[in-house]
C-alpha cells in the first residue's frame, strides 16, 4: 500500500472477524528517506495504542536530533504527560493531542544539548501510539535515521536481537541501561553462534542512565539482560554500508505471529529465550506457493532466516521471540513486532 505524501487525514484499513492478534490483521511500515541531512531506511510495526511506556534512546547535541511522534487514533482529545529523565533530574511537560491527529514534539526544545536521556510518557485517557524518530548528521552530511518504538515496561529480564555488527572498525554499538525504580545490578550476556557467549556485570543507580560501548567481533548477537531490579534498555546499532543507524528495543515473547514481508532484502530473526529446546515452524507465502521451514532452536539460540514473498507465519511449541531485519543500498532497519488483542469483532489500522 503506497500512502500519499500529502495525506492530511488517516487512511483506514479494517479487518472484521473474531481471530486474535496478527492472525486477523498485521501491518508494518517502511520508508526510504532521502532529504537534506536525513537519509536512510526507517521501519516499524503498526502497534496498538498504549497508555504509558519508556524510551531510553533520547539523543541530543551536535549532529543528533530526536523527535517524539504521538498519534491519537481516538475520537476525543487525550492529554499526554512527558517526563524527561536527565542525570537524576526530571523535566515534566504536558500536551493535548487532538482526536485522530498526530503531533511532532522536538525533544531538543525540552532538553537543550543533553547528549542522552530517558523519556517516560503517559496518556491521561485512551491509549496513544508513540515513537521517536532520530536523525544523525555530520555537518551537511547525513549519517542515518532511525525509528524507535516504545518499551512497554521495565523488567528484570530483557532480550535485544538481532544485533548485527555492521560497522566493525568504524563505530561500535552502544547499549543504554536505565533504572527507573531502584538501583540495579545487571548481568549482560552476548549470545552468538559464531563467537560464543560473553558476559559482563554492571551497576546502575536509581534514576541513572548509563551507556556502554560494545566491542564485539563481527557476527550476529542476541543480548540478554538479567537484573535484580526492573530496568529499561536499548541498543544503538550503526551500519557502515549502507550508512545508517537503528535503535534496537527489547523483544516480546510470542507463541504465534503473522507478518507481511517488505519488498526489500529481509531476514527473519527467531530467538529461543528459554532454557529448553523449542520447535519453530515458519511458512513463507509467495506467488510460487508456500515454503515450510522447520527449526529446532537450542536454549538462547538465534537464527537468521532470509525470507521473500508476501507474508510469513511463525509458530512454536514454546514462546519464542522474533524480529525483521531490513537492509538494502539505501539503509538498514529492524522491525520489532508485538501482539495485538481483539476484544471486539474487528481490528483497524489507521495510516497517515
mmCIF file of C-alpha atoms in Angstrom:
data_model
loop_
_atom_site.group_PDB
_atom_site.id
_atom_site.type_symbol
_atom_site.label_atom_id
_atom_site.label_comp_id
_atom_site.label_asym_id
_atom_site.label_seq_id
_atom_site.Cartn_x
_atom_site.Cartn_y
_atom_site.Cartn_z
ATOM 1 C CA UNK A 1 0.000 0.000 0.000
ATOM 2 C CA UNK A 2 1.507 3.352 -1.067
ATOM 3 C CA UNK A 3 0.484 6.201 1.224
ATOM 4 C CA UNK A 4 0.077 9.637 -0.431
ATOM 5 C CA UNK A 5 2.771 12.073 0.734
ATOM 6 C CA UNK A 6 0.220 14.863 1.166
ATOM 7 C CA UNK A 7 -2.184 12.908 3.357
ATOM 8 C CA UNK A 8 -3.975 15.165 5.875
ATOM 9 C CA UNK A 9 -6.380 12.558 7.233
ATOM 10 C CA UNK A 10 -5.998 8.954 8.331
ATOM 11 C CA UNK A 11 -6.442 6.167 5.773
ATOM 12 C CA UNK A 12 -8.322 3.270 7.343
ATOM 13 C CA UNK A 13 -7.829 -0.486 6.907
ATOM 14 C CA UNK A 14 -10.447 -2.550 8.744
ATOM 15 C CA UNK A 15 -10.409 -6.331 9.237
ATOM 16 C CA UNK A 16 -13.671 -7.781 10.644
ATOM 17 C CA UNK A 17 -13.523 -11.096 12.458
ATOM 18 C CA UNK A 18 -13.022 -12.764 15.817
ATOM 19 C CA UNK A 19 -9.461 -14.037 15.324
ATOM 20 C CA UNK A 20 -6.906 -12.691 17.742
ATOM 21 C CA UNK A 21 -3.762 -10.644 17.230
ATOM 22 C CA UNK A 22 -1.783 -10.825 13.990
ATOM 23 C CA UNK A 23 -3.844 -13.720 12.617
ATOM 24 C CA UNK A 24 -6.598 -11.181 11.892
ATOM 25 C CA UNK A 25 -4.575 -8.116 10.925
ATOM 26 C CA UNK A 26 -0.857 -7.373 10.853
ATOM 27 C CA UNK A 27 0.798 -4.305 9.331
ATOM 28 C CA UNK A 28 4.276 -2.853 9.054
ATOM 29 C CA UNK A 29 5.570 0.365 7.536
ATOM 30 C CA UNK A 30 8.905 1.205 5.984
ATOM 31 C CA UNK A 31 10.208 4.261 4.197
ATOM 32 C CA UNK A 32 13.366 5.172 2.308
ATOM 33 C CA UNK A 33 14.317 8.669 3.452
ATOM 34 C CA UNK A 34 16.162 10.989 1.059
ATOM 35 C CA UNK A 35 16.197 14.536 2.408
ATOM 36 C CA UNK A 36 18.880 17.149 3.127
ATOM 37 C CA UNK A 37 20.819 15.986 6.241
ATOM 38 C CA UNK A 38 18.477 12.995 6.633
ATOM 39 C CA UNK A 39 18.751 9.766 4.670
ATOM 40 C CA UNK A 40 18.423 6.055 5.319
ATOM 41 C CA UNK A 41 15.740 3.480 5.987
ATOM 42 C CA UNK A 42 13.093 3.709 8.718
ATOM 43 C CA UNK A 43 10.654 0.932 9.563
ATOM 44 C CA UNK A 44 8.266 -0.046 12.316
ATOM 45 C CA UNK A 45 5.385 -2.286 13.317
ATOM 46 C CA UNK A 46 1.836 -0.886 13.434
ATOM 47 C CA UNK A 47 1.125 -1.310 17.154
ATOM 48 C CA UNK A 48 -1.997 -0.984 19.226
ATOM 49 C CA UNK A 49 -2.195 2.214 21.290
ATOM 50 C CA UNK A 50 -0.793 2.054 24.833
ATOM 51 C CA UNK A 51 -1.311 4.284 27.872
ATOM 52 C CA UNK A 52 2.320 4.502 29.046
ATOM 53 C CA UNK A 53 5.844 3.478 28.130
ATOM 54 C CA UNK A 54 9.539 4.294 28.105
ATOM 55 C CA UNK A 55 12.296 5.323 25.722
ATOM 56 C CA UNK A 56 15.973 5.321 26.695
ATOM 57 C CA UNK A 57 17.085 6.440 23.237
ATOM 58 C CA UNK A 58 16.927 10.208 23.650
ATOM 59 C CA UNK A 59 19.907 11.692 21.746
ATOM 60 C CA UNK A 60 20.991 15.330 21.695
ATOM 61 C CA UNK A 61 23.903 17.599 20.892
ATOM 62 C CA UNK A 62 25.665 18.402 17.641
ATOM 63 C CA UNK A 63 24.532 16.281 14.705
ATOM 64 C CA UNK A 64 21.777 14.490 16.644
ATOM 65 C CA UNK A 65 18.048 15.165 16.689
ATOM 66 C CA UNK A 66 15.223 13.263 18.405
ATOM 67 C CA UNK A 67 11.561 13.997 17.646
ATOM 68 C CA UNK A 68 8.690 12.376 19.542
ATOM 69 C CA UNK A 69 5.835 11.286 17.265
ATOM 70 C CA UNK A 70 2.466 10.978 19.025
ATOM 71 C CA UNK A 71 -0.675 9.756 17.234
ATOM 72 C CA UNK A 72 -4.141 9.786 18.802
ATOM 73 C CA UNK A 73 -6.436 7.361 16.922
ATOM 74 C CA UNK A 74 -9.356 8.086 19.268
ATOM 75 C CA UNK A 75 -12.314 10.400 18.651
ATOM 76 C CA UNK A 76 -11.660 12.599 21.723
ATOM 77 C CA UNK A 77 -8.768 14.742 22.950
ATOM 78 C CA UNK A 78 -6.153 12.990 25.072
ATOM 79 C CA UNK A 79 -3.644 14.614 27.400
ATOM 80 C CA UNK A 80 -0.030 13.441 27.156
ATOM 81 C CA UNK A 81 2.300 13.608 30.165
ATOM 82 C CA UNK A 82 6.030 13.592 29.348
ATOM 83 C CA UNK A 83 8.805 13.034 31.874
ATOM 84 C CA UNK A 84 12.361 13.642 30.640
ATOM 85 C CA UNK A 85 14.925 11.963 32.928
ATOM 86 C CA UNK A 86 18.362 13.638 32.824
ATOM 87 C CA UNK A 87 21.078 12.764 35.380
ATOM 88 C CA UNK A 88 18.584 12.227 38.195
ATOM 89 C CA UNK A 89 16.545 15.322 37.262
ATOM 90 C CA UNK A 90 13.013 15.043 35.874
ATOM 91 C CA UNK A 91 11.580 17.639 33.466
ATOM 92 C CA UNK A 92 7.775 17.413 33.108
ATOM 93 C CA UNK A 93 5.677 18.679 30.206
ATOM 94 C CA UNK A 94 2.033 18.205 29.194
ATOM 95 C CA UNK A 95 0.476 18.295 25.733
ATOM 96 C CA UNK A 96 -3.062 17.906 24.386
ATOM 97 C CA UNK A 97 -3.308 15.552 21.410
ATOM 98 C CA UNK A 98 -6.395 16.224 19.298
ATOM 99 C CA UNK A 99 -8.736 13.448 18.108
ATOM 100 C CA UNK A 100 -7.438 11.380 15.165
ATOM 101 C CA UNK A 101 -4.407 13.631 14.857
ATOM 102 C CA UNK A 102 -0.632 13.457 15.090
ATOM 103 C CA UNK A 103 1.765 15.742 16.960
ATOM 104 C CA UNK A 104 5.532 16.087 16.480
ATOM 105 C CA UNK A 105 7.403 17.189 19.612
ATOM 106 C CA UNK A 106 11.039 18.272 19.292
ATOM 107 C CA UNK A 107 12.823 16.876 22.333
ATOM 108 C CA UNK A 108 15.728 19.290 21.804
ATOM 109 C CA UNK A 109 13.379 22.086 22.865
ATOM 110 C CA UNK A 110 12.910 20.304 26.208
ATOM 111 C CA UNK A 111 16.436 19.040 26.936
ATOM 112 C CA UNK A 112 18.734 21.515 25.183
ATOM 113 C CA UNK A 113 22.088 19.939 24.297
ATOM 114 C CA UNK A 114 21.914 16.991 26.714
ATOM 115 C CA UNK A 115 23.631 14.070 24.932
ATOM 116 C CA UNK A 116 21.446 11.278 26.361
ATOM 117 C CA UNK A 117 18.237 10.977 28.340
ATOM 118 C CA UNK A 118 15.263 8.721 29.059
ATOM 119 C CA UNK A 119 11.635 9.564 28.282
ATOM 120 C CA UNK A 120 8.523 8.329 30.098
ATOM 121 C CA UNK A 121 5.088 9.049 28.623
ATOM 122 C CA UNK A 122 1.602 8.536 29.991
ATOM 123 C CA UNK A 123 -1.820 9.146 28.496
ATOM 124 C CA UNK A 124 -4.461 10.872 30.578
ATOM 125 C CA UNK A 125 -7.182 8.936 28.785
ATOM 126 C CA UNK A 126 -7.281 6.469 25.919
ATOM 127 C CA UNK A 127 -4.142 4.864 24.507
ATOM 128 C CA UNK A 128 -1.731 6.612 22.152
ATOM 129 C CA UNK A 129 0.796 5.413 19.576
ATOM 130 C CA UNK A 130 4.198 6.910 20.406
ATOM 131 C CA UNK A 131 7.591 6.606 18.704
ATOM 132 C CA UNK A 132 10.862 8.544 18.479
ATOM 133 C CA UNK A 133 12.374 9.493 15.136
ATOM 134 C CA UNK A 134 16.141 10.066 15.159
ATOM 135 C CA UNK A 135 18.365 11.890 12.700
ATOM 136 C CA UNK A 136 22.174 11.758 12.705
ATOM 137 C CA UNK A 137 24.427 14.016 10.638
ATOM 138 C CA UNK A 138 27.933 15.432 10.338
ATOM 139 C CA UNK A 139 27.613 18.995 9.144
ATOM 140 C CA UNK A 140 25.566 18.834 5.949
ATOM 141 C CA UNK A 141 26.197 15.102 5.501
ATOM 142 C CA UNK A 142 23.586 12.616 6.686
ATOM 143 C CA UNK A 143 24.820 9.657 8.749
ATOM 144 C CA UNK A 144 21.472 7.896 9.094
ATOM 145 C CA UNK A 145 17.981 7.839 10.571
ATOM 146 C CA UNK A 146 16.070 5.557 12.939
ATOM 147 C CA UNK A 147 12.542 4.977 14.212
ATOM 148 C CA UNK A 148 12.327 3.696 17.799
ATOM 149 C CA UNK A 149 9.195 2.114 19.288
ATOM 150 C CA UNK A 150 8.324 2.361 22.970
ATOM 151 C CA UNK A 151 9.437 -0.026 25.708
ATOM 152 C CA UNK A 152 6.164 -1.031 27.349
ATOM 153 C CA UNK A 153 7.602 -1.603 30.830
ATOM 154 C CA UNK A 154 10.879 -2.005 32.679
ATOM 155 C CA UNK A 155 11.633 -5.665 33.504
ATOM 156 C CA UNK A 156 14.200 -7.884 35.212
ATOM 157 C CA UNK A 157 14.839 -9.978 32.098
ATOM 158 C CA UNK A 158 15.208 -8.419 28.637
ATOM 159 C CA UNK A 159 16.316 -9.714 25.232
ATOM 160 C CA UNK A 160 17.504 -7.489 22.364
ATOM 161 C CA UNK A 161 18.114 -9.027 18.916
ATOM 162 C CA UNK A 162 19.311 -9.199 16.229
ATOM 163 C CA UNK A 163 22.418 -7.150 16.975
ATOM 164 C CA UNK A 164 24.281 -7.435 13.668
ATOM 165 C CA UNK A 165 27.785 -5.951 13.699
ATOM 166 C CA UNK A 166 27.666 -3.820 10.545
ATOM 167 C CA UNK A 167 30.317 -1.165 11.207
ATOM 168 C CA UNK A 168 33.321 -3.062 12.602
ATOM 169 C CA UNK A 169 36.348 -0.779 12.801
ATOM 170 C CA UNK A 170 34.188 2.315 12.164
ATOM 171 C CA UNK A 171 31.807 2.628 15.123
ATOM 172 C CA UNK A 172 30.694 0.257 17.895
ATOM 173 C CA UNK A 173 27.104 -0.388 19.024
ATOM 174 C CA UNK A 174 26.083 1.435 22.220
ATOM 175 C CA UNK A 175 23.941 -0.191 24.916
ATOM 176 C CA UNK A 176 21.918 2.081 27.194
ATOM 177 C CA UNK A 177 20.559 0.980 30.580
ATOM 178 C CA UNK A 178 18.146 2.944 32.766
ATOM 179 C CA UNK A 179 16.909 2.003 36.254
ATOM 180 C CA UNK A 180 13.603 3.860 36.758
ATOM 181 C CA UNK A 181 12.662 2.489 40.197
ATOM 182 C CA UNK A 182 15.723 1.443 42.218
ATOM 183 C CA UNK A 183 19.463 0.793 41.889
ATOM 184 C CA UNK A 184 20.061 -2.351 39.847
ATOM 185 C CA UNK A 185 22.854 -4.827 39.251
ATOM 186 C CA UNK A 186 22.630 -6.267 35.743
ATOM 187 C CA UNK A 187 24.308 -9.239 34.082
ATOM 188 C CA UNK A 188 24.617 -8.694 30.329
ATOM 189 C CA UNK A 189 25.218 -11.764 28.161
ATOM 190 C CA UNK A 190 26.023 -11.642 24.447
ATOM 191 C CA UNK A 191 24.974 -14.881 22.720
ATOM 192 C CA UNK A 192 26.465 -15.675 19.308
ATOM 193 C CA UNK A 193 26.730 -18.987 17.472
ATOM 194 C CA UNK A 194 29.957 -17.747 15.828
ATOM 195 C CA UNK A 195 31.692 -16.003 18.742
ATOM 196 C CA UNK A 196 30.328 -17.981 21.690
ATOM 197 C CA UNK A 197 28.996 -16.364 24.864
ATOM 198 C CA UNK A 198 30.402 -13.238 26.521
ATOM 199 C CA UNK A 199 29.209 -11.669 29.781
ATOM 200 C CA UNK A 200 29.720 -8.537 31.856
ATOM 201 C CA UNK A 201 28.165 -7.164 35.042
ATOM 202 C CA UNK A 202 27.298 -3.506 35.605
ATOM 203 C CA UNK A 203 25.571 -1.458 38.301
ATOM 204 C CA UNK A 204 23.018 1.265 37.544
ATOM 205 C CA UNK A 205 21.947 3.766 40.185
ATOM 206 C CA UNK A 206 18.300 4.659 40.785
ATOM 207 C CA UNK A 207 17.233 7.091 38.056
ATOM 208 C CA UNK A 208 20.613 6.729 36.337
ATOM 209 C CA UNK A 209 21.150 6.272 32.606
ATOM 210 C CA UNK A 210 24.428 4.637 31.602
ATOM 211 C CA UNK A 211 25.861 3.875 28.173
ATOM 212 C CA UNK A 212 28.242 1.048 27.275
ATOM 213 C CA UNK A 213 30.281 0.824 24.068
ATOM 214 C CA UNK A 214 30.129 -2.784 22.866
ATOM 215 C CA UNK A 215 33.411 -4.064 21.462
ATOM 216 C CA UNK A 216 32.080 -7.146 19.700
ATOM 217 C CA UNK A 217 33.584 -9.176 16.868
ATOM 218 C CA UNK A 218 31.772 -9.472 13.555
ATOM 219 C CA UNK A 219 28.631 -11.599 13.791
ATOM 220 C CA UNK A 220 25.003 -11.520 14.904
ATOM 221 C CA UNK A 221 24.192 -11.444 18.619
ATOM 222 C CA UNK A 222 21.233 -11.890 20.955
ATOM 223 C CA UNK A 223 21.765 -9.706 24.033
ATOM 224 C CA UNK A 224 20.259 -10.897 27.330
ATOM 225 C CA UNK A 225 19.984 -8.540 30.311
ATOM 226 C CA UNK A 226 19.204 -10.034 33.724
ATOM 227 C CA UNK A 227 18.734 -7.607 36.602
ATOM 228 C CA UNK A 228 17.811 -7.736 40.282
ATOM 229 C CA UNK A 229 15.519 -4.700 39.771
ATOM 230 C CA UNK A 230 13.392 -3.670 36.760
ATOM 231 C CA UNK A 231 15.434 -1.976 34.065
ATOM 232 C CA UNK A 232 14.920 -0.487 30.603
ATOM 233 C CA UNK A 233 17.417 -0.928 27.777
ATOM 234 C CA UNK A 234 18.035 -0.192 24.093
ATOM 235 C CA UNK A 235 20.976 -0.506 21.691
ATOM 236 C CA UNK A 236 22.005 1.991 19.015
ATOM 237 C CA UNK A 237 23.460 -0.071 16.175
ATOM 238 C CA UNK A 238 25.427 1.685 13.388
ATOM 239 C CA UNK A 239 25.754 0.454 9.809
ATOM 240 C CA UNK A 240 28.637 1.471 7.544
ATOM 241 C CA UNK A 241 27.473 0.065 4.196
ATOM 242 C CA UNK A 242 24.842 1.364 3.829
ATOM 243 C CA UNK A 243 25.429 4.331 6.151
ATOM 244 C CA UNK A 244 22.592 4.268 8.691
ATOM 245 C CA UNK A 245 21.576 3.716 12.322
ATOM 246 C CA UNK A 246 18.930 1.659 14.127
ATOM 247 C CA UNK A 247 17.790 1.706 17.756
ATOM 248 C CA UNK A 248 17.015 -1.852 18.904
ATOM 249 C CA UNK A 249 14.397 -2.330 21.640
ATOM 250 C CA UNK A 250 13.605 -5.393 23.798
ATOM 251 C CA UNK A 251 11.591 -8.162 22.135
ATOM 252 C CA UNK A 252 8.324 -9.654 23.368
ATOM 253 C CA UNK A 253 7.658 -13.392 23.856
ATOM 254 C CA UNK A 254 5.237 -14.704 21.221
ATOM 255 C CA UNK A 255 3.679 -18.114 20.549
ATOM 256 C CA UNK A 256 2.389 -17.368 17.014
ATOM 257 C CA UNK A 257 2.720 -14.428 14.652
ATOM 258 C CA UNK A 258 1.787 -13.432 11.090
ATOM 259 C CA UNK A 259 3.773 -10.704 9.325
ATOM 260 C CA UNK A 260 3.807 -9.109 5.866
ATOM 261 C CA UNK A 261 7.203 -9.235 4.128
ATOM 262 C CA UNK A 262 8.657 -5.951 2.805
ATOM 263 C CA UNK A 263 9.648 -5.706 -0.844
ATOM 264 C CA UNK A 264 13.340 -5.347 0.076
ATOM 265 C CA UNK A 265 16.031 -7.694 1.406
ATOM 266 C CA UNK A 266 14.581 -9.124 4.631
ATOM 267 C CA UNK A 267 15.841 -11.561 7.236
ATOM 268 C CA UNK A 268 13.652 -13.049 9.946
ATOM 269 C CA UNK A 269 15.409 -13.261 13.318
ATOM 270 C CA UNK A 270 13.993 -16.052 15.512
ATOM 271 C CA UNK A 271 15.234 -16.356 19.104
ATOM 272 C CA UNK A 272 14.749 -19.010 21.774
ATOM 273 C CA UNK A 273 14.854 -17.119 25.112
ATOM 274 C CA UNK A 274 14.029 -20.217 27.194
ATOM 275 C CA UNK A 275 16.148 -22.899 28.897
ATOM 276 C CA UNK A 276 14.550 -25.633 26.760
ATOM 277 C CA UNK A 277 14.812 -26.721 23.130
ATOM 278 C CA UNK A 278 11.890 -25.415 21.102
ATOM 279 C CA UNK A 279 10.466 -26.317 17.696
ATOM 280 C CA UNK A 280 9.523 -23.412 15.442
ATOM 281 C CA UNK A 281 7.593 -23.729 12.188
ATOM 282 C CA UNK A 282 7.858 -20.972 9.575
ATOM 283 C CA UNK A 283 5.614 -20.707 6.499
ATOM 284 C CA UNK A 284 6.651 -18.237 3.795
ATOM 285 C CA UNK A 285 3.841 -17.379 1.349
ATOM 286 C CA UNK A 286 4.668 -16.192 -2.195
ATOM 287 C CA UNK A 287 3.283 -16.429 -5.738
ATOM 288 C CA UNK A 288 5.232 -19.689 -6.147
ATOM 289 C CA UNK A 289 3.448 -21.303 -3.202
ATOM 290 C CA UNK A 290 4.243 -21.952 0.466
ATOM 291 C CA UNK A 291 7.769 -22.681 1.712
ATOM 292 C CA UNK A 292 7.853 -24.564 5.007
ATOM 293 C CA UNK A 293 10.925 -24.121 7.252
ATOM 294 C CA UNK A 294 11.153 -26.261 10.377
ATOM 295 C CA UNK A 295 13.650 -25.180 13.039
ATOM 296 C CA UNK A 296 14.772 -26.691 16.327
ATOM 297 C CA UNK A 297 16.362 -23.999 18.469
ATOM 298 C CA UNK A 298 18.638 -24.743 21.401
ATOM 299 C CA UNK A 299 18.348 -22.568 24.540
ATOM 300 C CA UNK A 300 19.362 -18.944 23.844
ATOM 301 C CA UNK A 301 19.911 -19.692 20.139
ATOM 302 C CA UNK A 302 19.267 -17.048 17.463
ATOM 303 C CA UNK A 303 18.652 -17.972 13.815
ATOM 304 C CA UNK A 304 18.543 -15.570 10.852
ATOM 305 C CA UNK A 305 16.265 -16.771 8.009
ATOM 306 C CA UNK A 306 16.138 -14.911 4.645
ATOM 307 C CA UNK A 307 12.502 -14.509 3.570
ATOM 308 C CA UNK A 308 10.983 -13.260 0.323
ATOM 309 C CA UNK A 309 7.314 -13.261 -0.610
ATOM 310 C CA UNK A 310 4.095 -11.638 0.537
ATOM 311 C CA UNK A 311 3.788 -12.818 4.155
ATOM 312 C CA UNK A 312 5.192 -15.177 6.755
ATOM 313 C CA UNK A 313 3.599 -17.177 9.595
ATOM 314 C CA UNK A 314 5.685 -18.374 12.561
ATOM 315 C CA UNK A 315 4.576 -20.652 15.408
ATOM 316 C CA UNK A 316 6.354 -22.573 18.142
ATOM 317 C CA UNK A 317 5.657 -25.224 20.772
ATOM 318 C CA UNK A 318 7.000 -22.755 23.380
ATOM 319 C CA UNK A 319 7.182 -18.951 23.372
ATOM 320 C CA UNK A 320 9.858 -17.518 21.100
ATOM 321 C CA UNK A 321 10.908 -14.010 20.029
ATOM 322 C CA UNK A 322 11.037 -12.624 16.526
ATOM 323 C CA UNK A 323 12.174 -9.525 14.620
ATOM 324 C CA UNK A 324 12.659 -8.492 10.978
ATOM 325 C CA UNK A 325 15.961 -7.084 9.746
ATOM 326 C CA UNK A 326 15.715 -4.958 6.581
ATOM 327 C CA UNK A 327 18.765 -3.901 4.568
ATOM 328 C CA UNK A 328 19.303 -2.509 1.087
ATOM 329 C CA UNK A 329 21.556 0.026 -0.626
ATOM 330 C CA UNK A 330 19.609 2.917 0.962
ATOM 331 C CA UNK A 331 19.693 1.861 4.605
ATOM 332 C CA UNK A 332 19.213 -0.590 7.453
ATOM 333 C CA UNK A 333 16.288 -1.058 9.863
ATOM 334 C CA UNK A 334 14.813 -3.599 12.283
ATOM 335 C CA UNK A 335 11.092 -4.180 12.908
ATOM 336 C CA UNK A 336 10.100 -5.317 16.402
ATOM 337 C CA UNK A 337 6.546 -6.779 16.210
ATOM 338 C CA UNK A 338 4.083 -7.174 19.073
ATOM 339 C CA UNK A 339 0.824 -8.959 19.858
ATOM 340 C CA UNK A 340 -2.453 -7.097 19.270
ATOM 341 C CA UNK A 341 -5.596 -8.048 21.189
ATOM 342 C CA UNK A 342 -9.036 -8.101 19.554
ATOM 343 C CA UNK A 343 -11.645 -7.630 22.308
ATOM 344 C CA UNK A 344 -14.395 -6.833 19.783
ATOM 345 C CA UNK A 345 -15.223 -8.029 16.282
ATOM 346 C CA UNK A 346 -12.545 -6.299 14.241
ATOM 347 C CA UNK A 347 -9.099 -4.699 14.153
ATOM 348 C CA UNK A 348 -8.401 -1.412 12.406
ATOM 349 C CA UNK A 349 -5.127 0.208 11.263
ATOM 350 C CA UNK A 350 -5.056 3.986 10.725
ATOM 351 C CA UNK A 351 -2.396 5.212 8.266
ATOM 352 C CA UNK A 352 -1.206 8.754 7.867
#
